[in-house]
Amino acid sequence: MSLDLLKDKGTPIEKQKFTWRDIVQKPISKLNDDAFTRIRIILMNGIEHEANRFSHFFARVNKEMQLPLAKIRRIEQHQQTMINWLLGADHSPLETTIGYEQVAIEVTAAVAQKEPDSYLAQNYRYGLLEDFDHMYRYSALMDRLEGKDANNILQNYTDVITGRPTIIEHRDPEDDLRNHYDRKNAAFITKLHALTIMSGEQQTHNYYMNIGPLFSDPIARQLYAEIAHIEEQHVTQYESIIDPHETLMEKWLMHEATEIYNYYSCVAYETDPRIKAIWERFLDYELGQFQVVKELFKKVENRDPEEVISAKLPDPIEYKSQRDFIRDVLKEEVGFRSVGKDFVKTPEEESRISREYRDQLNSQGSPSESVATGYIYKPGTELNNLDLVVKH
Ligand SMILES: [Fe+2]
Ligand SMILES: [Fe+2]
Ligand SMILES: [Fe+2]
Ligand SMILES: [Fe+2]
């Protein structure tokens, strides 16, 4: 399937219509559907969410654009709802959390290997090892609270071991900002990657902020508070790699292009035919939305859209287990730290401000350490527990 962003018209926005039955479809099967179907659902929810939030921000600072923004934003709202509601109520909030971290690990790893800018690739590898550790901490929480094995959700695609320990991921904001790509010279794929990963991290931050207070277990409440803090750092880090000199029209065009690219990637890898039909439909919708924004861009900025995007999409994001790559990164880079906008190779080189910052934050204990005390991941935890019950 090859697409031309400038020529393919997709579905005209007037025809992008929904009903409530259409919006609220049968959820996926938690255990029978492939874990990568859930990964795509979670990521696409984040991509649509960012489309919506960005559009609201734009509308708040630009009167002339409010109507076209509102029209397209309403469609994004329906798209996001349809996608997010594909996660069924049989997913506990903690199981969905495991899904969110699997997205952060597997998608970031796929992106890190395809990113042509070596500094940004390093940035993705750096963030990846932190989400990798979150997975371990939440798996410990799941074992403790629900007696469940996180691997039921992960389906063997992702390892459950420690990464860069969460306790030391807390940094001073000065060590979270990064250099940004240059909008005039950056490759199209570089811009698509940055917006994709930023959107994923942002929805993870939102999700933890919303569900953290729903837990009654005191360690769970603290752990969500702690990891939500890291996700806020991750959003800070990833939004800072996007060129802030892009105009808002340029950013709108990039948002639509990023949605197209992501649906295109989902279509390429989806194994569930019913879900694939949704990705195909929304790919056509985004192409239709892109046409509208492209015309507005030409009119308002009097520039060629190809200064911002390329007509041809890069290869799709690879939805497959990145275990071997991640193990290598873990071995080589777990000791890396970020200092200012750069990375250093040993913990000893870390900045004093970040050390002091987290010493204060962790001075009354660390939830991510407490939750994992005595926890070593073993496959089939549920069966082991059952065994104990039977013996007693
Ligand atoms: Fe959308
Ligand atoms: Fe995370
Ligand atoms: Fe993260
Ligand atoms: Fe869109």
GROMACS .gro file of C-alpha atoms in nm, residues 94 97-98 100-102 104-105 127-142 163-171 176 200-212 215 218-236 361-362 365-372:
model
   77
   94LEU     CA    1  -0.362  -0.214   3.671
   97THR     CA    2  -0.138   0.014   3.313
   98ILE     CA    3   0.078  -0.284   3.214
  100TYR     CA    4   0.044   0.136   2.869
  101GLU     CA    5   0.401   0.058   2.975
  102GLN     CA    6   0.424  -0.212   2.708
  104ALA     CA    7   0.602   0.286   2.589
  105ILE     CA    8   0.863   0.009   2.573
  127GLY     CA    9   1.348   0.711   2.800
  128LEU     CA   10   1.279   0.351   2.708
  129LEU     CA   11   1.487   0.213   2.997
  130GLU     CA   12   1.283   0.417   3.242
  131ASP     CA   13   0.947   0.290   3.120
  132PHE     CA   14   1.099  -0.055   3.123
  133ASP     CA   15   1.153  -0.020   3.496
  134HIS     CA   16   0.798   0.108   3.547
  135MET     CA   17   0.674  -0.218   3.398
  136TYR     CA   18   0.870  -0.409   3.661
  137ARG     CA   19   0.735  -0.198   3.949
  138TYR     CA   20   0.374  -0.227   3.829
  139SER     CA   21   0.417  -0.603   3.782
  140ALA     CA   22   0.526  -0.624   4.146
  141LEU     CA   23   0.218  -0.423   4.241
  142MET     CA   24  -0.003  -0.656   4.038
  163GLY     CA   25   1.562  -0.107   3.404
  164ARG     CA   26   1.703   0.226   3.521
  165PRO     CA   27   1.560   0.213   3.873
  166THR     CA   28   1.256   0.438   3.911
  167ILE     CA   29   1.393   0.577   4.239
  168ILE     CA   30   1.677   0.749   4.052
  169GLU     CA   31   1.475   0.864   3.749
  170HIS     CA   32   1.365   1.180   3.931
  171ARG     CA   33   1.564   1.472   3.798
  176ASP     CA   34   1.498   1.693   3.140
  200GLY     CA   35   0.201   0.831   2.392
  201GLU     CA   36   0.379   0.961   2.700
  202GLN     CA   37   0.127   1.238   2.750
  203GLN     CA   38  -0.170   1.001   2.758
  204THR     CA   39   0.018   0.776   3.001
  205HIS     CA   40   0.069   1.075   3.228
  206ASN     CA   41  -0.302   1.160   3.202
  207TYR     CA   42  -0.407   0.804   3.267
  208TYR     CA   43  -0.199   0.768   3.585
  209MET     CA   44  -0.317   1.104   3.715
  210ASN     CA   45  -0.677   0.986   3.672
  211ILE     CA   46  -0.662   0.632   3.802
  212GLY     CA   47  -0.395   0.668   4.077
  215PHE     CA   48  -0.671   0.262   4.451
  218PRO     CA   49  -0.144   0.296   5.020
  219ILE     CA   50   0.159   0.168   4.826
  220ALA     CA   51  -0.043   0.163   4.502
  221ARG     CA   52  -0.151   0.525   4.557
  222GLN     CA   53   0.208   0.628   4.619
  223LEU     CA   54   0.345   0.428   4.326
  224TYR     CA   55   0.104   0.592   4.079
  225ALA     CA   56   0.197   0.933   4.221
  226GLU     CA   57   0.565   0.853   4.175
  227ILE     CA   58   0.542   0.711   3.824
  228ALA     CA   59   0.301   0.986   3.709
  229HIS     CA   60   0.582   1.224   3.808
  230ILE     CA   61   0.823   1.044   3.575
  231GLU     CA   62   0.570   1.048   3.292
  232GLU     CA   63   0.547   1.425   3.341
  233GLN     CA   64   0.927   1.433   3.303
  234HIS     CA   65   0.894   1.222   2.989
  235VAL     CA   66   0.642   1.461   2.836
  236THR     CA   67   0.875   1.750   2.921
  361LEU     CA   68   1.181   1.381   4.711
  362ASN     CA   69   1.278   1.031   4.829
  365GLY     CA   70   1.087   0.654   5.146
  366SER     CA   71   1.045   0.536   4.790
  367PRO     CA   72   0.720   0.369   4.675
  368SER     CA   73   0.887   0.209   4.372
  369GLU     CA   74   1.145   0.044   4.599
  370SER     CA   75   0.893  -0.060   4.866
  371VAL     CA   76   0.658  -0.223   4.615
  372ALA     CA   77   0.931  -0.444   4.474
   0.00000   0.00000   0.00000
